[in-house]
mmCIF file of C-alpha atoms in Angstrom:
data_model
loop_
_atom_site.group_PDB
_atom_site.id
_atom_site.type_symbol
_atom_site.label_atom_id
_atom_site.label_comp_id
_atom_site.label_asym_id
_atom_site.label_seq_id
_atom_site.Cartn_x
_atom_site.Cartn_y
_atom_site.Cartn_z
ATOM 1 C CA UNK U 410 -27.613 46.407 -20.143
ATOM 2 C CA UNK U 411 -30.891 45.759 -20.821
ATOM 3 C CA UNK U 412 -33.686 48.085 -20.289
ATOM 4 C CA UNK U 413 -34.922 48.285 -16.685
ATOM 5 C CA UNK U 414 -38.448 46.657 -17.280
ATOM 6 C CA UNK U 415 -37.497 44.172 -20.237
ATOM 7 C CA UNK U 416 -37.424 40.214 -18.788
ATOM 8 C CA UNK U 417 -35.233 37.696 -20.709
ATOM 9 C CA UNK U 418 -36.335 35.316 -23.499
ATOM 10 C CA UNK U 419 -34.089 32.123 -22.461
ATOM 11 C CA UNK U 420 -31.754 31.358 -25.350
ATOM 12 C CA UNK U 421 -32.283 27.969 -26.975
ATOM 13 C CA UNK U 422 -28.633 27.134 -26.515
ATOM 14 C CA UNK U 423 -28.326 27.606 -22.939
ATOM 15 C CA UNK U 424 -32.298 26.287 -22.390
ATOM 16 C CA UNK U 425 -31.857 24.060 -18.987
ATOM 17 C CA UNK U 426 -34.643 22.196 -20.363
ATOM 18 C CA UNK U 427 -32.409 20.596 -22.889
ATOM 19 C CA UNK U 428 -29.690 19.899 -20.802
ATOM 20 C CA UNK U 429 -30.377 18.708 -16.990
ATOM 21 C CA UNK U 430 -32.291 15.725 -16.923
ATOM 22 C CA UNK U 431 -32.610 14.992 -13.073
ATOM 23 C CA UNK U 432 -33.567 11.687 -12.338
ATOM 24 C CA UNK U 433 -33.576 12.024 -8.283
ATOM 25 C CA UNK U 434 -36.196 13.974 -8.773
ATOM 26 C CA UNK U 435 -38.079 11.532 -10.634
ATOM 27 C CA UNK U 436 -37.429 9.048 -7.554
ATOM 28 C CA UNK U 437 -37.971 11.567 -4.780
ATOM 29 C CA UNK U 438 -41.101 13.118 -6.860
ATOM 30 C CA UNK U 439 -42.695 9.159 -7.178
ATOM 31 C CA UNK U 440 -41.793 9.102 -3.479
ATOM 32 C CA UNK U 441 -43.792 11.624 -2.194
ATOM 33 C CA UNK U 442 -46.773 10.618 -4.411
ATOM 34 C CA UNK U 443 -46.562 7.240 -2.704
ATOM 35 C CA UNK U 444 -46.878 8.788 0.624
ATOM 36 C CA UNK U 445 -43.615 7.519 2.043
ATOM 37 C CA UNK U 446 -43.160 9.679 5.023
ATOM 38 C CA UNK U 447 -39.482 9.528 5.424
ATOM 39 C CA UNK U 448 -38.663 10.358 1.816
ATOM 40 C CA UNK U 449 -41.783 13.440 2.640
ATOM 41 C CA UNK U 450 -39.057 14.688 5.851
ATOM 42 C CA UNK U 451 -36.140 14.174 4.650
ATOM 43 C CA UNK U 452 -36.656 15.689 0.545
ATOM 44 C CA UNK U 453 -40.267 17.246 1.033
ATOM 45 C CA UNK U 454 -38.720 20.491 1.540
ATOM 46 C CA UNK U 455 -34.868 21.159 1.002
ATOM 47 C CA UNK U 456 -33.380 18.975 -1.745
ATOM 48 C CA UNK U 457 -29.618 19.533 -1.045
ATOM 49 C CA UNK U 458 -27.325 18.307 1.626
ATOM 50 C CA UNK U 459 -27.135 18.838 5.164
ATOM 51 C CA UNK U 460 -25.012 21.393 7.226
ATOM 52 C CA UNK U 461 -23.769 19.851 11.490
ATOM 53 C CA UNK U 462 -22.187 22.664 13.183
ATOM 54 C CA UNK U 463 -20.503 19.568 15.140
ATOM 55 C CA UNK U 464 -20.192 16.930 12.701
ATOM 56 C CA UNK U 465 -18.184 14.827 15.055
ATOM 57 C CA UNK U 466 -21.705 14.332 17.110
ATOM 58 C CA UNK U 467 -23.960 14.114 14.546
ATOM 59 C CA UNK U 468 -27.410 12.326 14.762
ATOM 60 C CA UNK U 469 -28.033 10.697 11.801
ATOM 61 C CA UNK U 470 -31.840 10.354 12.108
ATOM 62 C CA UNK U 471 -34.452 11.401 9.660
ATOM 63 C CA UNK U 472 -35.585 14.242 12.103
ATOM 64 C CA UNK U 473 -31.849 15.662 12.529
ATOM 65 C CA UNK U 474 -31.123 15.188 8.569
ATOM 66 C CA UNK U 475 -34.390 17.530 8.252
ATOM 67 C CA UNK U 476 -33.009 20.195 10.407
ATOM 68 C CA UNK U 477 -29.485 19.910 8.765
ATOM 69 C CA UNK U 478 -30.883 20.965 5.209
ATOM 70 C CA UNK U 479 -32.973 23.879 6.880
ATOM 71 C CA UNK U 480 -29.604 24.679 8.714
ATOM 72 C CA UNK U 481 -27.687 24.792 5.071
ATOM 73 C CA UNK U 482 -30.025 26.881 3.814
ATOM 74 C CA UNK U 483 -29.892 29.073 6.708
ATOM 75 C CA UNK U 484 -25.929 29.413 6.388
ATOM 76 C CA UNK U 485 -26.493 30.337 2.408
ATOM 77 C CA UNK U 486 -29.468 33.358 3.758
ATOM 78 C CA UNK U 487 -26.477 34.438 6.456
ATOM 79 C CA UNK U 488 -23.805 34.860 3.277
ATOM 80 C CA UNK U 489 -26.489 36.911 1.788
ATOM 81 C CA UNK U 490 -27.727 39.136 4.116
ATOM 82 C CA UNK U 491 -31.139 37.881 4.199
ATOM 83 C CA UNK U 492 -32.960 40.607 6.829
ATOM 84 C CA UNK U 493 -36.074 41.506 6.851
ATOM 85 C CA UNK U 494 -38.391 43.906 3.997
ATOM 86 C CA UNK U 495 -35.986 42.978 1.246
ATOM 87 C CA UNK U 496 -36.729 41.601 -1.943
ATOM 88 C CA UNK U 497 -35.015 38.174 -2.475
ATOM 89 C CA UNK U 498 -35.174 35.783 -5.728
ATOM 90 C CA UNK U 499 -34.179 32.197 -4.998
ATOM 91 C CA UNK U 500 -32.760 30.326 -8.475
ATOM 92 C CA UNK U 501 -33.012 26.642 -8.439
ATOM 93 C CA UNK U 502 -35.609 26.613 -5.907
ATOM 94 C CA UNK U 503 -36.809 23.390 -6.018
ATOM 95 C CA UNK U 504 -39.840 22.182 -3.625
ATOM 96 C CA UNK U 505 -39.340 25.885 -2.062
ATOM 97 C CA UNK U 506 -37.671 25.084 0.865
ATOM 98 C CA UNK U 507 -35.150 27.613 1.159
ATOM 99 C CA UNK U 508 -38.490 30.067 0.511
ATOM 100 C CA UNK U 509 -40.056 28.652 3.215
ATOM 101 C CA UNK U 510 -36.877 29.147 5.424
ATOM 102 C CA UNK U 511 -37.223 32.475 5.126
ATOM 103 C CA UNK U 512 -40.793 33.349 4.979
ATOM 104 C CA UNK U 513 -40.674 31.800 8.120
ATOM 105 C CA UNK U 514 -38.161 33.730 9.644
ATOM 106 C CA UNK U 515 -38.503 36.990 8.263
ATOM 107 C CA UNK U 516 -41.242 39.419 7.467
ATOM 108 C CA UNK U 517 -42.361 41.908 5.006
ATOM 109 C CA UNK U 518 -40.368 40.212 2.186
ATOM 110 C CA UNK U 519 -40.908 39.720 -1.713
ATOM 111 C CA UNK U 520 -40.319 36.236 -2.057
ATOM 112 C CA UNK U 521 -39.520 34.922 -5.869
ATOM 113 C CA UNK U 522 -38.312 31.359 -6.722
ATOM 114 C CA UNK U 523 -37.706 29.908 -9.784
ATOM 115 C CA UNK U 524 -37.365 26.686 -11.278
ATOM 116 C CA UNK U 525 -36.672 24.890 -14.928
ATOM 117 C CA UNK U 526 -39.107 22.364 -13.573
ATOM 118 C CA UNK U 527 -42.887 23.000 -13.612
ATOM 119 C CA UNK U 528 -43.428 19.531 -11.134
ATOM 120 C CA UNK U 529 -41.204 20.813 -8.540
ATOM 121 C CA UNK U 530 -42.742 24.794 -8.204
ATOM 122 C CA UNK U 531 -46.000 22.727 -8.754
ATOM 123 C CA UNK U 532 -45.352 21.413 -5.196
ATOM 124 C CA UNK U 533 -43.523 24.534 -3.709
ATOM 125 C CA UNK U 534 -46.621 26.248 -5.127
ATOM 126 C CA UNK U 535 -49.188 23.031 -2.685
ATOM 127 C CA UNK U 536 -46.449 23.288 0.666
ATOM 128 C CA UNK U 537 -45.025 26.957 0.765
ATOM 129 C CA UNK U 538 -47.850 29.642 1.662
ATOM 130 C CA UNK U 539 -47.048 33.784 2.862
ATOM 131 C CA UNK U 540 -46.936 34.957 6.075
ATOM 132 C CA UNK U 541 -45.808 37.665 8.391
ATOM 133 C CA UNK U 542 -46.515 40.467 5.274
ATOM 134 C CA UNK U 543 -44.704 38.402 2.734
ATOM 135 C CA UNK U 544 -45.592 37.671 -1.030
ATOM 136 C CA UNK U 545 -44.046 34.706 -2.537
ATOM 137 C CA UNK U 546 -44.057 34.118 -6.362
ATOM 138 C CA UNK U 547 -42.960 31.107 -8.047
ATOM 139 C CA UNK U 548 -42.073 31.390 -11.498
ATOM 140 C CA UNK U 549 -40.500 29.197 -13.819
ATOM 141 C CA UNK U 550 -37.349 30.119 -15.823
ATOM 142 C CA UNK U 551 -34.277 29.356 -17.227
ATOM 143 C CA UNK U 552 -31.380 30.565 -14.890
ATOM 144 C CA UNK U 553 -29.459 31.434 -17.531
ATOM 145 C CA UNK U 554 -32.313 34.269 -18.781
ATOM 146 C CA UNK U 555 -34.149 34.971 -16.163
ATOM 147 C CA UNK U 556 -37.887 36.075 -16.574
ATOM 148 C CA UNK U 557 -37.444 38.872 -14.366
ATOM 149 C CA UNK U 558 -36.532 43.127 -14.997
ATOM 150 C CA UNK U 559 -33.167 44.489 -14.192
ATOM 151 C CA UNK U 560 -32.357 45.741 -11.031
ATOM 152 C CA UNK U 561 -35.308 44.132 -9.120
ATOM 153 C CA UNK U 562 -33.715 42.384 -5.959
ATOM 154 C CA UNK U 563 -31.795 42.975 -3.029
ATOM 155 C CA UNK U 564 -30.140 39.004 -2.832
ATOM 156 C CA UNK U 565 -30.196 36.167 -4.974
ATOM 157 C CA UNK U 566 -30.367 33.103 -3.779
ATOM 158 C CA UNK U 567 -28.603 29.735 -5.595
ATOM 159 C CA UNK U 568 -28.448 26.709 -2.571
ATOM 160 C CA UNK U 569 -26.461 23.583 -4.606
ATOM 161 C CA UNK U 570 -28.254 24.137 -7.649
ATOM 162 C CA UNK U 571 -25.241 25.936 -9.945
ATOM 163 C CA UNK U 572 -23.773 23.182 -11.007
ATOM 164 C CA UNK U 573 -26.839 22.079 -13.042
ATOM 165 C CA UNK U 574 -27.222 25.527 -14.950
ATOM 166 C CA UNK U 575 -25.778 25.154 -18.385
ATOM 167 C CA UNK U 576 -22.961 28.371 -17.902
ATOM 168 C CA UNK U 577 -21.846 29.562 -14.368
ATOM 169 C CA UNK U 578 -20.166 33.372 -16.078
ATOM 170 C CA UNK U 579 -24.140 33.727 -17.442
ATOM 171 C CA UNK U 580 -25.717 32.896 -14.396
ATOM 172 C CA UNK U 581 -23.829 35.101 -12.660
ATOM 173 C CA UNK U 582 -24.599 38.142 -15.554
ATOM 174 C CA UNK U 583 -28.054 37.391 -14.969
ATOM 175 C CA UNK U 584 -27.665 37.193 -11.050
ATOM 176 C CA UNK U 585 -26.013 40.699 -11.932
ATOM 177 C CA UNK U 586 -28.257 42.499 -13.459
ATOM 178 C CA UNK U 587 -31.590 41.587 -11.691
ATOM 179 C CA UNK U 588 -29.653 42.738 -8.314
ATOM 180 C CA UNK U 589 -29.552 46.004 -6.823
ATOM 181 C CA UNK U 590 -26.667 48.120 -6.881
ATOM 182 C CA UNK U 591 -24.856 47.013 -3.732
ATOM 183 C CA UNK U 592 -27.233 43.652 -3.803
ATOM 184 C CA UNK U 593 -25.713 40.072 -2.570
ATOM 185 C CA UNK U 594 -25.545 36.632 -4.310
ATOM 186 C CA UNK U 595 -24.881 34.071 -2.496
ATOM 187 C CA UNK U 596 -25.026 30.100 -2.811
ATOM 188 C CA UNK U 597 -23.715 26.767 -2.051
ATOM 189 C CA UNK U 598 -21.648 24.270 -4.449
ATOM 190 C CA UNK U 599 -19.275 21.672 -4.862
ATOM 191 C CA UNK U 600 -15.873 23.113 -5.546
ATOM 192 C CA UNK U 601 -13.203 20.822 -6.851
ATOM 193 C CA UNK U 602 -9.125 21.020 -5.854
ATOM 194 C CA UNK U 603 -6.624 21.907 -8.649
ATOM 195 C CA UNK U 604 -5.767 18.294 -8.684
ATOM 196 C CA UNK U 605 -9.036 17.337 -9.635
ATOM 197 C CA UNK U 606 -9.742 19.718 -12.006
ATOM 198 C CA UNK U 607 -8.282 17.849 -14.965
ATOM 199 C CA UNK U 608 -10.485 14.814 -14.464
ATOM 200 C CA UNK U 609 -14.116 16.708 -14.293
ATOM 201 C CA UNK U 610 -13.328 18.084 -18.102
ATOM 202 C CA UNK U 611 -13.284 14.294 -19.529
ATOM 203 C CA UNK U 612 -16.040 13.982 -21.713
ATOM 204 C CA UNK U 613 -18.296 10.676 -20.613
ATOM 205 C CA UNK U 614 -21.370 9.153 -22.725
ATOM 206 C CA UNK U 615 -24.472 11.137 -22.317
ATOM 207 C CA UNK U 616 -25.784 7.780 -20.365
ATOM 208 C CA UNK U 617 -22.763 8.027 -18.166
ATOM 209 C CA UNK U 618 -22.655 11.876 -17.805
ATOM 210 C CA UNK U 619 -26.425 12.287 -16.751
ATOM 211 C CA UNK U 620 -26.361 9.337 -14.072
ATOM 212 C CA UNK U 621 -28.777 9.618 -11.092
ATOM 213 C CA UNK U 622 -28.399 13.756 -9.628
ATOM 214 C CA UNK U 623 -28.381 14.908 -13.487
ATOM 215 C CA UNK U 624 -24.918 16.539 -15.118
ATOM 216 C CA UNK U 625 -22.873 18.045 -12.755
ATOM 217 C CA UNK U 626 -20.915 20.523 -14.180
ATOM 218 C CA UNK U 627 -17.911 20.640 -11.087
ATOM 219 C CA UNK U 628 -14.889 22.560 -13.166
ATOM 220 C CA UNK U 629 -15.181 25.878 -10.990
ATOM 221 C CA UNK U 630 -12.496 25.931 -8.609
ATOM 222 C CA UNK U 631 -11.664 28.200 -6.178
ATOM 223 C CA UNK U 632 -9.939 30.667 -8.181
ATOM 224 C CA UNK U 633 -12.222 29.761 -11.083
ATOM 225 C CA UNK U 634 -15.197 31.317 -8.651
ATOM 226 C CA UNK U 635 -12.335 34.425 -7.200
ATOM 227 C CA UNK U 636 -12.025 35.214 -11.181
ATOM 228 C CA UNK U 637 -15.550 34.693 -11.908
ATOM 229 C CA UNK U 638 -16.818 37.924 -9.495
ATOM 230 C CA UNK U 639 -14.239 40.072 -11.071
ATOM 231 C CA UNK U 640 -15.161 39.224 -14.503
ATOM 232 C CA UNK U 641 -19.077 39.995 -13.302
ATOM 233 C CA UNK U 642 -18.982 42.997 -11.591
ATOM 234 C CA UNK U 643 -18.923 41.069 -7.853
ATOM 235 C CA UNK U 644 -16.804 40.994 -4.948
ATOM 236 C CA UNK U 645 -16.187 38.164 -2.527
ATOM 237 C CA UNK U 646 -17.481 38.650 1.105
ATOM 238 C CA UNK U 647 -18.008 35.158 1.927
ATOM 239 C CA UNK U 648 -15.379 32.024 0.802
ATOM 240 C CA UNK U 649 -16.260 29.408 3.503
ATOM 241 C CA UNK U 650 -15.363 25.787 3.079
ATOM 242 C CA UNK U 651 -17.681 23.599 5.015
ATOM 243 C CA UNK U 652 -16.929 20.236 3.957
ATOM 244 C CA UNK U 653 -16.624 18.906 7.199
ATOM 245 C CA UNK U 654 -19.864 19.816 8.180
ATOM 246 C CA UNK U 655 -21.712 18.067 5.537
ATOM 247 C CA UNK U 656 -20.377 15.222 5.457
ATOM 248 C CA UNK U 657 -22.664 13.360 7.945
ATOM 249 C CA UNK U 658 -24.831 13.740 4.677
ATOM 250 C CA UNK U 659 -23.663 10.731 3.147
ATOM 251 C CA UNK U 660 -24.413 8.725 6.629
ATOM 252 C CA UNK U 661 -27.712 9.756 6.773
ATOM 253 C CA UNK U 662 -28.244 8.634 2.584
ATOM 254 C CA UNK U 663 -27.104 5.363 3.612
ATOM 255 C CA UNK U 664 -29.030 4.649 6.018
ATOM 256 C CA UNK U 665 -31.967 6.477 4.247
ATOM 257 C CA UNK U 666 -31.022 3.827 1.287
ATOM 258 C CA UNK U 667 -31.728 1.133 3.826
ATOM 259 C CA UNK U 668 -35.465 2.071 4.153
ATOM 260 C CA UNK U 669 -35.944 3.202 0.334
ATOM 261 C CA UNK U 670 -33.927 1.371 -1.967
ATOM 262 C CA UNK U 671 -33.005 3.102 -5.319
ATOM 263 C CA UNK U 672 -32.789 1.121 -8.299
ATOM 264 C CA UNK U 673 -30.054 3.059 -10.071
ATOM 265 C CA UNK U 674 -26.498 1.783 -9.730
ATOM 266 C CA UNK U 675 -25.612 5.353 -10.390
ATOM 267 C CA UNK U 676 -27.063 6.502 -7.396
ATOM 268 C CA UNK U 677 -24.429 4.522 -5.442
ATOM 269 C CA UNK U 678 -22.031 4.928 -7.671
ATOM 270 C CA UNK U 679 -21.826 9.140 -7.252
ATOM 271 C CA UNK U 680 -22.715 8.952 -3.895
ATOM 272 C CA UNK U 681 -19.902 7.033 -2.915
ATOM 273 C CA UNK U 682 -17.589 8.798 -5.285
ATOM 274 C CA UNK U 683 -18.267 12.007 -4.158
ATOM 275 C CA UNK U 684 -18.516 11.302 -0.026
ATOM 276 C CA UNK U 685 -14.859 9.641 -1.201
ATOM 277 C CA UNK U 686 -13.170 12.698 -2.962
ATOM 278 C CA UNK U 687 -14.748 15.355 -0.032
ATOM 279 C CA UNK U 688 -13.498 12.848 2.691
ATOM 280 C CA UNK U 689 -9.722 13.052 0.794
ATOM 281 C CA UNK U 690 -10.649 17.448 0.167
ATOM 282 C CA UNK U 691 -10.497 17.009 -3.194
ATOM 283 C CA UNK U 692 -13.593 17.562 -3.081
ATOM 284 C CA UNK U 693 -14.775 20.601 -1.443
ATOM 285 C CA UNK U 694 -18.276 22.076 -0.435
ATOM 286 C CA UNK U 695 -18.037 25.977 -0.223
ATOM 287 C CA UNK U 696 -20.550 29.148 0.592
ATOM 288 C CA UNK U 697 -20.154 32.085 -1.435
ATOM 289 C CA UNK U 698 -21.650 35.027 -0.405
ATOM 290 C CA UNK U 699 -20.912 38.402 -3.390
ATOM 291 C CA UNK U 700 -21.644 41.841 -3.237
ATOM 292 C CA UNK U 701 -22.865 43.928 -6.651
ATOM 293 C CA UNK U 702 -20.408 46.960 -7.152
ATOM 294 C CA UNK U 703 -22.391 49.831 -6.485
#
């Protein structure tokens, strides 16, 4: 273990950098520079999909898709304890929104997000601003070695962002050893059945395996994830498939696709593919919530 106030150098072979090219963000990022107000309401803040406590009445307009996100990320803060006057580091955090979540909800918090991405905590940096005794930092950093000193939060934070860091076990080691004795992790992902397991490890083209959201590395099942805590010094509080309730998602992107075409038949492509494999659960969308042994 490293020493308590030592922070990471990120390892050229797991540097995110190299690896994730994201070319939604590109769209969404030319978007927002345009001005285009729904893109601003439905991306401008959460990037990830949206959580319908009754999917079955879901309204699929921009307004409702906005409060879906903030919902997701509010089911992610309940698997990790979020209260207030803790210290909480948020990995992946793209335009801040799951930040912003809870700075607005809670008070007398250290707020930390990081990013690979310099444009993206550029903007959480312009939209996401203290209050109620909080501090917020945005850093970025490789989630693989984070820049941060052992032992120095009491939940991190990962909202559908894992599947783009280059090795889940050292994510997790990191996520490890910047927690607290007795601290939480706790995130959101796209967990594949048995069944389907075989068919994420085929190797595509790099053309093919970046596409439009960036590789996707899916081959953690739910076992995979049950072996993963034990290996890392975790335990599982929270395993809770909510597929169902994000699946209105895919409704809302095509309507949103109506109103701001992409030009990327990958877009489509995925999309389609993946709102096809959840609808058959092969395809799963899970929160995790993990405690640190103490």
């Amino acid at each position: 273990m490293a020493n308590k106030n030592q922070t990471n150098v990120p390892d050229p072979e797991l540097s995110q950098s190299k690896i994730v090219r994201l070319p939604y963000f590109d769209y969404l990022l030319a978007a927002l520079k345009e001005g285009n107000d729904t893109v601003e309401l439905s991306f401008g803040r959460h990037v990830h999909w949206g959580y319908w406590e009754n999917p079955k009445q879901a309204v699929l307009t921009t307004e409702a898709f906005a409060q879906a996100s903030e919902d997701l990320s509010r089911e992610v803060c309940l698997a990790g304890h979020i209260q207030n006057n803790l210290s909480v580091l948020d990995v992946g955090c793209g335009f801040g929104g799951t930040i912003a979540h809870i700075n607005e909800n809670y008070q007398g918090m250290r707020l930390v997000g990081v990013n690979i991405d310099d444009r993206q905590l550029a903007r959480a940096r312009e939209i996401v601003k203290p209050t109620a005794n909080n501090t917020i930092e945005f850093k970025q950093g490789n989630a693989c070695a984070l820049p941060l000193p052992d032992g120095a939060f009491d939940v991190v934070l990962a909202v559908e962002c894992i599947f783009h860091f280059p090795d889940r076990e050292q994510f997790f080691k990191e996520a490890c050893r910047v927690l607290k004795p007795g601290g939480y992790l706790a995130l959101s992902d796209f967990v594949p059945k048995p069944v389907l397991l075989p068919f994420t490890k085929i190797k595509l083209p790099q053309k093919l395996s970046d596409g439009f959201y960036g590789k996707c590395n899916i081959l953690c099942g739910v076992e995979d994830y049950r072996n993963l805590a034990v290996k890392t010094g975790f335990t599982i509080e929270t395993e809770r498939d909510i597929t169902v309730n994000t699946l209105p998602t895919y409704s809302y992107l095509r309507r949103l696709s109506l109103k701001f075409p992409v030009n990327n038949i990958f877009a489509l492509i995925e999309t389609v593919t993946a709102e096809g494999l959840s609808k058959l659960r092969l395809l799963m969308y899970y929160i995790y919530g993990f405690q640190k042994s103490l």
